[in-house]
CSV table of C-alpha atoms in Angstrom, one decimal:
chain,number,residue,atom,x,y,z
N,1,MET,CA,34.3,-10.2,-1.1
N,2,HIS,CA,32.1,-9.9,-4.1
N,3,PRO,CA,33.4,-7.1,-6.4
N,4,ARG,CA,31.1,-3.9,-6.4
N,5,PRO,CA,29.3,-3.2,-9.4
N,6,SER,CA,29.9,-0.4,-11.9
N,7,THR,CA,26.4,0.5,-11.7
N,8,LEU,CA,24.2,1.5,-8.8
N,9,PRO,CA,22.8,-1.9,-7.0
N,10,SER,CA,19.5,-2.9,-7.5
N,11,MET,CA,17.1,-4.9,-5.4
N,12,ALA,CA,17.8,-8.1,-7.6
N,13,ASP,CA,21.3,-7.9,-7.1
N,14,VAL,CA,20.8,-8.0,-3.2
N,15,ALA,CA,18.4,-10.9,-4.0
N,16,GLN,CA,20.9,-12.5,-5.8
N,17,LEU,CA,23.7,-12.0,-3.4
N,18,ALA,CA,21.7,-13.2,-0.4
N,19,GLY,CA,20.2,-16.0,-2.0
N,20,VAL,CA,16.6,-15.1,-1.7
N,21,SER,CA,13.5,-14.0,-3.7
N,22,LEU,CA,13.0,-10.3,-4.9
N,23,ALA,CA,9.8,-10.3,-2.9
N,24,THR,CA,11.5,-11.5,0.4
N,25,VAL,CA,14.1,-8.6,-0.4
N,26,ASP,CA,11.1,-6.1,-0.7
N,27,ARG,CA,9.5,-7.5,2.4
N,28,VAL,CA,12.8,-6.9,4.4
N,29,LEU,CA,13.3,-3.3,3.2
N,30,ASN,CA,9.8,-2.6,3.8
N,31,ARG,CA,9.7,-4.2,7.2
N,32,ARG,CA,6.6,-6.3,6.5
N,33,LYS,CA,6.0,-9.5,8.7
N,34,GLY,CA,6.5,-13.2,7.5
N,35,VAL,CA,10.3,-12.9,7.4
N,36,ARG,CA,12.6,-14.8,9.7
N,37,ALA,CA,15.0,-13.1,11.9
N,38,ARG,CA,18.5,-14.5,10.2
N,39,THR,CA,16.9,-14.2,6.6
N,40,VAL,CA,16.5,-10.5,7.5
N,41,ASP,CA,20.0,-10.4,8.2
N,42,ARG,CA,21.4,-12.1,5.5
N,43,VAL,CA,19.2,-9.6,3.1
N,44,LEU,CA,20.7,-6.3,5.1
N,45,LYS,CA,24.5,-8.0,5.0
N,46,ALA,CA,24.1,-8.2,1.4
N,47,ALA,CA,22.7,-5.0,0.9
N,48,VAL,CA,25.2,-3.0,2.8
N,49,GLU,CA,28.2,-5.1,1.2
N,50,LEU,CA,26.7,-4.2,-2.2
N,51,GLY,CA,26.2,-0.3,-1.1
N,52,TYR,CA,22.7,-0.3,-1.6
N,53,LEU,CA,22.4,0.5,1.8
N,54,ASP,CA,24.6,2.2,4.3
N,55,ARG,CA,25.4,1.0,7.7
N,56,GLU,CA,23.2,3.5,9.4
N,57,GLU,CA,20.0,2.6,7.3
N,58,CYS,CA,21.1,-1.1,8.3
N,59,ARG,CA,20.8,-0.5,11.7
N,60,LYS,CA,17.5,1.0,11.6
N,61,LEU,CA,16.3,-1.8,9.8
N,62,SER,CA,17.8,-4.3,12.0
N,63,GLY,CA,16.4,-2.9,15.0
N,64,PRO,CA,12.8,-4.1,16.2
N,65,ARG,CA,9.9,-3.7,13.8
N,66,LEU,CA,7.1,-1.6,14.0
N,67,PRO,CA,3.8,-2.9,13.3
N,68,ASN,CA,2.2,-2.6,10.1
N,69,ILE,CA,-1.5,-1.5,10.6
N,70,ALA,CA,-4.6,-1.5,8.9
N,71,PHE,CA,-7.7,0.3,9.1
N,72,LEU,CA,-10.9,-1.1,7.4
N,73,LEU,CA,-13.8,1.3,7.3
N,74,PRO,CA,-17.3,0.9,5.7
N,75,LYS,CA,-17.4,3.1,2.3
N,76,GLY,CA,-20.5,5.2,1.5
N,77,THR,CA,-22.0,8.7,2.4
N,78,ASN,CA,-21.4,8.6,6.0
N,79,PRO,CA,-19.6,11.8,6.4
N,80,TYR,CA,-18.1,10.9,9.7
N,81,LEU,CA,-16.6,7.7,8.6
N,82,ARG,CA,-15.3,9.6,5.7
N,83,LEU,CA,-13.7,12.1,7.8
N,84,LEU,CA,-12.3,9.2,10.0
N,85,GLY,CA,-10.7,7.6,6.7
N,86,GLU,CA,-9.5,10.9,5.7
N,87,LYS,CA,-7.6,11.4,8.7
N,88,VAL,CA,-6.3,8.0,9.2
N,89,ARG,CA,-4.4,8.6,5.7
N,90,ALA,CA,-3.5,11.8,6.4
N,91,THR,CA,-1.8,10.0,9.5
N,92,ALA,CA,-0.1,7.6,7.2
N,93,ALA,CA,1.0,10.3,4.8
N,94,THR,CA,2.9,12.3,7.4
N,95,GLY,CA,4.3,9.5,9.2
N,96,SER,CA,8.4,8.9,9.0
N,97,ARG,CA,10.1,5.9,8.7
N,98,ASP,CA,10.4,5.6,12.8
N,99,ASP,CA,6.5,5.3,12.9
N,100,SER,CA,4.5,2.0,12.2
N,101,PRO,CA,3.3,2.1,8.7
N,102,VAL,CA,-0.5,2.9,8.6
N,103,ARG,CA,-3.1,2.4,5.7
N,104,CYS,CA,-6.8,2.9,5.2
N,105,PHE,CA,-9.2,0.9,2.9
N,106,PHE,CA,-12.6,1.4,2.5
N,107,ILE,CA,-14.8,-2.0,2.1
N,108,GLU,CA,-18.6,-2.5,1.0
N,109,SER,CA,-20.7,-1.1,4.0
N,110,PHE,CA,-23.3,-3.3,5.7
N,111,ASP,CA,-21.7,-6.8,3.7
N,112,ALA,CA,-20.5,-9.1,6.3
N,113,GLY,CA,-18.8,-11.3,3.8
N,114,ALA,CA,-16.8,-8.3,2.3
N,115,LEU,CA,-15.5,-7.9,5.8
N,116,ALA,CA,-14.6,-11.3,6.5
N,117,SER,CA,-12.7,-11.4,3.0
N,118,ALA,CA,-11.2,-8.0,4.0
N,119,LEU,CA,-10.0,-9.1,7.2
N,120,HIS,CA,-8.2,-12.5,5.7
N,121,HIS,CA,-6.6,-10.6,3.0
N,122,HIS,CA,-5.2,-7.7,5.0
N,123,ALA,CA,-3.9,-10.3,7.7
N,124,ARG,CA,-1.6,-11.3,5.0
N,125,TRP,CA,0.7,-8.3,5.7
N,126,ALA,CA,-0.7,-6.3,8.5
N,127,ASP,CA,0.2,-7.1,12.1
N,128,GLY,CA,-2.8,-5.2,13.8
N,129,ILE,CA,-6.3,-4.6,12.0
N,130,ALA,CA,-8.8,-1.9,13.2
N,131,PHE,CA,-12.1,-2.2,11.9
N,132,MET,CA,-15.6,-1.4,12.3
N,133,ALA,CA,-17.4,-4.6,13.0
N,134,ILE,CA,-20.3,-6.1,11.8
N,135,ASP,CA,-22.0,-8.7,14.2
N,136,HIS,CA,-22.2,-11.5,12.0
N,137,PRO,CA,-21.0,-15.4,12.1
N,138,LEU,CA,-19.0,-14.7,9.0
N,139,VAL,CA,-17.2,-11.9,10.7
N,140,ARG,CA,-17.0,-13.5,14.0
N,141,GLU,CA,-15.5,-16.8,12.1
N,142,ALA,CA,-13.0,-14.5,10.3
N,143,VAL,CA,-11.9,-12.7,13.6
N,144,GLU,CA,-11.3,-16.1,15.4
N,145,GLU,CA,-9.1,-17.4,12.2
N,146,VAL,CA,-7.2,-13.9,11.8
N,147,GLY,CA,-6.7,-13.8,15.6
N,148,ALA,CA,-5.5,-17.3,15.9
N,149,GLY,CA,-2.8,-16.7,13.1
N,150,GLY,CA,-1.3,-14.2,15.2
N,151,THR,CA,-2.6,-10.6,13.4
N,152,ARG,CA,-3.7,-8.4,16.4
N,153,LEU,CA,-7.3,-6.9,16.3
N,154,VAL,CA,-8.9,-4.1,17.5
N,155,THR,CA,-12.9,-2.8,17.0
N,156,ILE,CA,-13.5,0.8,16.7
N,157,VAL,CA,-16.9,2.5,16.8
N,158,SER,CA,-18.7,-0.6,16.5
N,159,ASP,CA,-17.8,-3.8,18.8
N,160,LEU,CA,-17.7,-7.3,18.5
N,161,PRO,CA,-17.6,-8.5,22.2
N,162,HIS,CA,-16.8,-12.1,23.1
N,163,SER,CA,-14.4,-12.5,20.0
N,164,ALA,CA,-10.8,-12.7,19.3
N,165,ARG,CA,-10.4,-9.0,19.0
N,166,GLU,CA,-8.0,-7.5,21.6
N,167,ALA,CA,-9.9,-4.4,22.4
N,168,TYR,CA,-12.6,-1.9,21.4
N,169,ILE,CA,-12.0,1.8,20.9
N,170,GLY,CA,-15.2,4.0,21.2
N,171,LEU,CA,-18.2,5.4,22.7
N,172,ASP,CA,-20.2,3.4,25.6
N,173,ASN,CA,-23.0,3.3,22.9
N,174,GLN,CA,-25.9,2.4,25.4
N,175,ALA,CA,-24.9,5.3,27.4
N,176,ALA,CA,-24.7,7.8,24.0
N,177,GLY,CA,-28.4,6.2,23.5
N,178,ARG,CA,-29.7,7.2,27.0
N,179,THR,CA,-27.9,10.5,26.4
N,180,ALA,CA,-29.9,11.1,23.4
N,181,ALA,CA,-33.4,10.2,24.8
N,182,TYR,CA,-32.6,12.8,28.1
N,183,LEU,CA,-31.8,15.3,25.5
N,184,LEU,CA,-34.7,14.7,23.3
N,185,ALA,CA,-37.1,14.8,26.1
N,186,ARG,CA,-36.0,17.7,27.9
N,187,PHE,CA,-36.1,19.6,24.6
N,188,CYS,CA,-39.5,18.5,23.4
N,189,HIS,CA,-41.2,20.4,26.6
N,190,VAL,CA,-43.9,17.9,26.1
N,191,ARG,CA,-45.0,14.9,28.0
N,192,GLU,CA,-46.8,13.1,25.1
N,193,GLY,CA,-46.0,12.2,21.6
N,194,SER,CA,-44.1,10.1,18.9
N,195,VAL,CA,-40.6,10.0,18.5
N,196,ALA,CA,-38.6,8.2,15.7
N,197,VAL,CA,-35.3,6.5,15.6
N,198,VAL,CA,-33.5,6.0,12.2
N,199,ALA,CA,-30.4,3.8,12.2
N,200,GLY,CA,-27.8,2.7,9.5
N,201,SER,CA,-28.2,-0.9,10.4
N,202,ARG,CA,-28.4,-3.1,13.1
N,203,SER,CA,-26.2,-5.3,12.2
N,204,TYR,CA,-24.0,-2.6,13.6
N,205,ARG,CA,-23.8,-3.3,17.3
N,206,ALA,CA,-23.1,0.3,17.9
N,207,HIS,CA,-26.5,1.1,16.3
N,208,SER,CA,-28.6,-1.4,18.3
N,209,GLU,CA,-27.1,-0.5,21.5
N,210,ARG,CA,-27.8,3.4,21.0
N,211,GLU,CA,-31.4,2.2,20.1
N,212,MET,CA,-31.3,-0.1,23.1
N,213,GLY,CA,-30.0,2.7,25.5
N,214,PHE,CA,-32.9,5.3,23.8
N,215,HIS,CA,-35.6,2.8,24.3
N,216,SER,CA,-34.6,2.1,27.9
N,217,LEU,CA,-34.2,5.9,29.2
N,218,LEU,CA,-37.7,6.9,27.5
N,219,ASP,CA,-39.6,3.7,29.1
N,220,GLU,CA,-38.0,4.6,32.4
N,221,ALA,CA,-38.7,8.5,32.8
N,222,HIS,CA,-40.9,9.6,29.7
N,223,PRO,CA,-43.6,6.8,29.1
N,224,GLY,CA,-45.8,9.5,27.5
N,225,LEU,CA,-43.0,9.7,24.5
N,226,ARG,CA,-43.4,6.6,22.3
N,227,VAL,CA,-41.2,5.3,19.7
N,228,VAL,CA,-42.8,4.7,16.5
N,229,GLY,CA,-40.3,2.2,15.2
N,230,MET,CA,-36.6,2.0,13.7
N,231,ARG,CA,-36.3,2.9,10.5
N,232,GLU,CA,-32.8,1.6,8.6
N,233,GLY,CA,-31.4,4.1,6.2
N,234,HIS,CA,-27.9,2.5,5.3
N,235,ASP,CA,-26.4,5.7,6.5
N,236,ASP,CA,-27.7,6.7,3.0
N,237,ARG,CA,-28.9,10.7,2.9
N,238,ASN,CA,-31.7,9.9,0.4
N,239,GLU,CA,-32.9,6.9,2.3
N,240,ASN,CA,-32.7,9.3,5.6
N,241,TYR,CA,-34.8,11.8,3.6
N,242,LEU,CA,-37.4,9.6,2.4
N,243,HIS,CA,-37.8,7.9,5.6
N,244,THR,CA,-38.2,11.1,7.4
N,245,LEU,CA,-40.7,12.3,4.7
N,246,SER,CA,-42.4,8.9,5.5
N,247,LEU,CA,-42.2,9.3,9.2
N,248,LEU,CA,-43.8,13.0,9.1
N,249,ASP,CA,-46.9,11.9,7.2
N,250,GLN,CA,-47.6,8.8,9.2
N,251,ASN,CA,-47.2,10.5,12.2
N,252,PRO,CA,-48.7,14.1,12.9
N,253,ASP,CA,-47.7,14.2,16.5
N,254,LEU,CA,-44.0,13.6,15.7
N,255,VAL,CA,-42.0,15.5,18.3
N,256,GLY,CA,-38.4,13.9,18.0
N,257,ILE,CA,-36.1,12.1,15.6
N,258,TYR,CA,-32.9,10.4,16.7
N,259,ASN,CA,-30.5,9.5,14.3
N,260,VAL,CA,-28.2,6.6,15.8
N,261,GLY,CA,-26.5,6.7,12.4
N,262,GLY,CA,-24.7,9.2,9.9
N,263,SER,CA,-25.8,11.0,7.0
N,264,SER,CA,-28.0,13.4,8.9
N,265,ASP,CA,-28.5,15.7,6.2
N,266,GLY,CA,-31.1,13.5,4.6
N,267,ILE,CA,-33.0,14.1,7.8
N,268,GLY,CA,-32.4,17.6,7.8
N,269,ARG,CA,-33.3,18.3,4.3
N,270,ALA,CA,-36.9,16.6,5.0
N,271,LEU,CA,-37.3,18.6,8.2
N,272,ARG,CA,-36.4,21.9,6.3
N,273,GLU,CA,-38.7,20.9,3.4
N,274,ARG,CA,-41.7,20.4,5.5
N,275,GLN,CA,-40.7,23.5,7.6
N,276,LYS,CA,-40.5,21.4,10.8
N,277,ALA,CA,-37.0,22.6,11.6
N,278,GLY,CA,-37.3,23.9,15.2
N,279,LYS,CA,-40.7,22.1,15.9
N,280,VAL,CA,-39.3,18.6,15.9
N,281,VAL,CA,-36.1,17.9,18.1
N,282,PHE,CA,-33.4,16.2,15.9
N,283,ILE,CA,-30.7,14.7,18.0
N,284,GLY,CA,-27.8,13.0,15.8
N,285,HIS,CA,-24.1,11.7,15.8
N,286,GLY,CA,-21.0,12.7,14.4
N,287,MET,CA,-19.6,16.5,14.2
N,288,THR,CA,-19.0,16.9,10.6
N,289,ARG,CA,-19.7,19.5,7.9
N,290,ASP,CA,-23.2,18.4,7.3
N,291,THR,CA,-24.2,18.1,11.1
N,292,ARG,CA,-22.4,21.6,11.7
N,293,ARG,CA,-24.5,23.4,9.1
N,294,LEU,CA,-27.6,21.9,10.4
N,295,LEU,CA,-26.9,23.1,14.2
N,296,ILE,CA,-26.0,26.4,12.9
N,297,ASP,CA,-29.4,26.5,11.0
N,298,GLY,CA,-31.3,25.2,13.9
N,299,ILE,CA,-32.4,22.4,12.2
N,300,MET,CA,-30.4,20.0,14.6
N,301,ASP,CA,-30.5,20.4,18.4
N,302,ALA,CA,-27.4,18.5,19.5
N,303,VAL,CA,-25.1,16.1,18.4
N,304,ILE,CA,-23.2,13.4,20.2
N,305,ASN,CA,-19.6,13.2,18.9
N,306,SER,CA,-16.3,11.2,19.4
N,307,ASP,CA,-13.3,12.7,18.2
N,308,PRO,CA,-11.7,10.9,15.5
N,309,ASP,CA,-8.3,12.0,16.1
N,310,GLN,CA,-8.4,10.4,19.6
N,311,ILE,CA,-9.9,7.2,17.9
N,312,ILE,CA,-6.7,7.0,15.6
N,313,ALA,CA,-4.5,7.9,18.4
N,314,LEU,CA,-5.8,5.5,21.0
N,315,THR,CA,-6.0,2.6,18.1
N,316,LEU,CA,-2.1,3.3,17.1
N,317,ALA,CA,-1.1,3.4,20.9
N,318,ARG,CA,-2.9,-0.2,21.5
N,319,PHE,CA,-0.8,-1.6,18.7
N,320,ARG,CA,2.3,-0.2,20.1
N,321,ARG,CA,2.1,-1.8,23.2
N,322,PRO,CA,3.3,-5.6,23.4
N,323,PRO,CA,0.6,-8.2,22.2
N,324,HIS,CA,-2.1,-9.0,24.7
N,325,SER,CA,-0.6,-6.5,27.4
N,326,ARG,CA,-3.5,-5.0,29.6
N,327,THR,CA,-3.4,-2.6,32.0
N,328,HIS,CA,-5.2,-3.7,35.6
N,329,GLY,CA,-9.5,-3.2,35.0
N,330,ASP,CA,-9.3,-2.1,31.4
N,331,GLY,CA,-11.8,-4.8,30.3
N,332,HIS,CA,-10.6,-4.8,26.7
N,333,SER,CA,-12.2,-1.7,26.3
N,334,VAL,CA,-11.1,1.7,25.8
N,335,PRO,CA,-14.0,4.0,26.2
N,336,LEU,CA,-13.8,7.6,24.3
N,337,SER,CA,-15.1,11.0,25.9
N,338,MET,CA,-18.3,11.8,24.7
N,339,GLU,CA,-18.8,15.3,23.3
N,340,ILE,CA,-22.2,16.6,23.4
N,341,ILE,CA,-22.4,19.9,20.8
N,342,PHE,CA,-24.8,22.6,20.6
N,343,ARG,CA,-25.1,25.6,18.1
N,344,GLU,CA,-23.4,27.6,20.7
N,345,ASN,CA,-20.7,25.6,21.4
N,346,ILE,CA,-19.7,24.6,18.0
N,347,PRO,CA,-16.0,23.9,17.6
N,348,ALA,CA,-14.0,27.0,15.6
N,349,GLN,CA,-13.1,24.6,13.0
N,350,ILE,CA,-14.1,21.3,11.6
N,351,ARG,CA,-11.3,19.9,9.2
């Protein structure tokens, strides 16, 4: 037996007794991946012998390790994605030692190279990564490489099908686009006129699928409503504001706008300034403080929402399941319920 030191033991003492590096001790005590089982046993045995851990703490650390989970979200002014990130971080802050460690990182929006690099970087420590996918060869290659290395991948909000990702958790975005077209056409009360689509970027499959669904319903049921083109506002309120002003100037017969992305407040600002509130039907996505205000003020007519708490809960539940386990018929997809919110059914509180 080694004599107990007169002072409190440190991680360095544990490393010395176990014959491993300080970094290895840190990985064992913080339950990070990449440490062999026999090394874990040696470190925990040394920690107990030195009194750095008691036997109950050792028992917890020697049990099955919960997965380390990373969420990668685009940074920017999109209020819905900021809300989702805040909720992920709140989940991480309130987690106990018995919960999966969760961390959230914001990366450059609409940048495939930045997302690919982030996937490789965080795969070094994370067992599972949830991310809003960009449909780009760099991202597909990173997903294949990271997945082959054993990191589990789940796409959220926007999918990357036919890749190494394990599942997609989000709306059926074509159905969301068709729903938006149905609502807009019913609210317009006219058979003919121009309608516009504003998106963040087609690089997000969610946005292109919503646009596709929107077009398909109008083509089928409302051919007199002419789509005048799609503008990419990169989920930036100022870009959306300028696009809306341009659309109003160029299309005097504009009767509706569908924002497939975020930052609807920029569109609302333009409609308010041009006194088009209530005259141009406005449908968008994501129940946040800005869309709530737009609904109350009568500038926005409907918001198509997916509950961010549900996204987080379903993602964490997926990672807690054994790798690659699937229920029959899940199709690698976990569709979210689609909420349609109007001024008269706004939730009592948006946090």
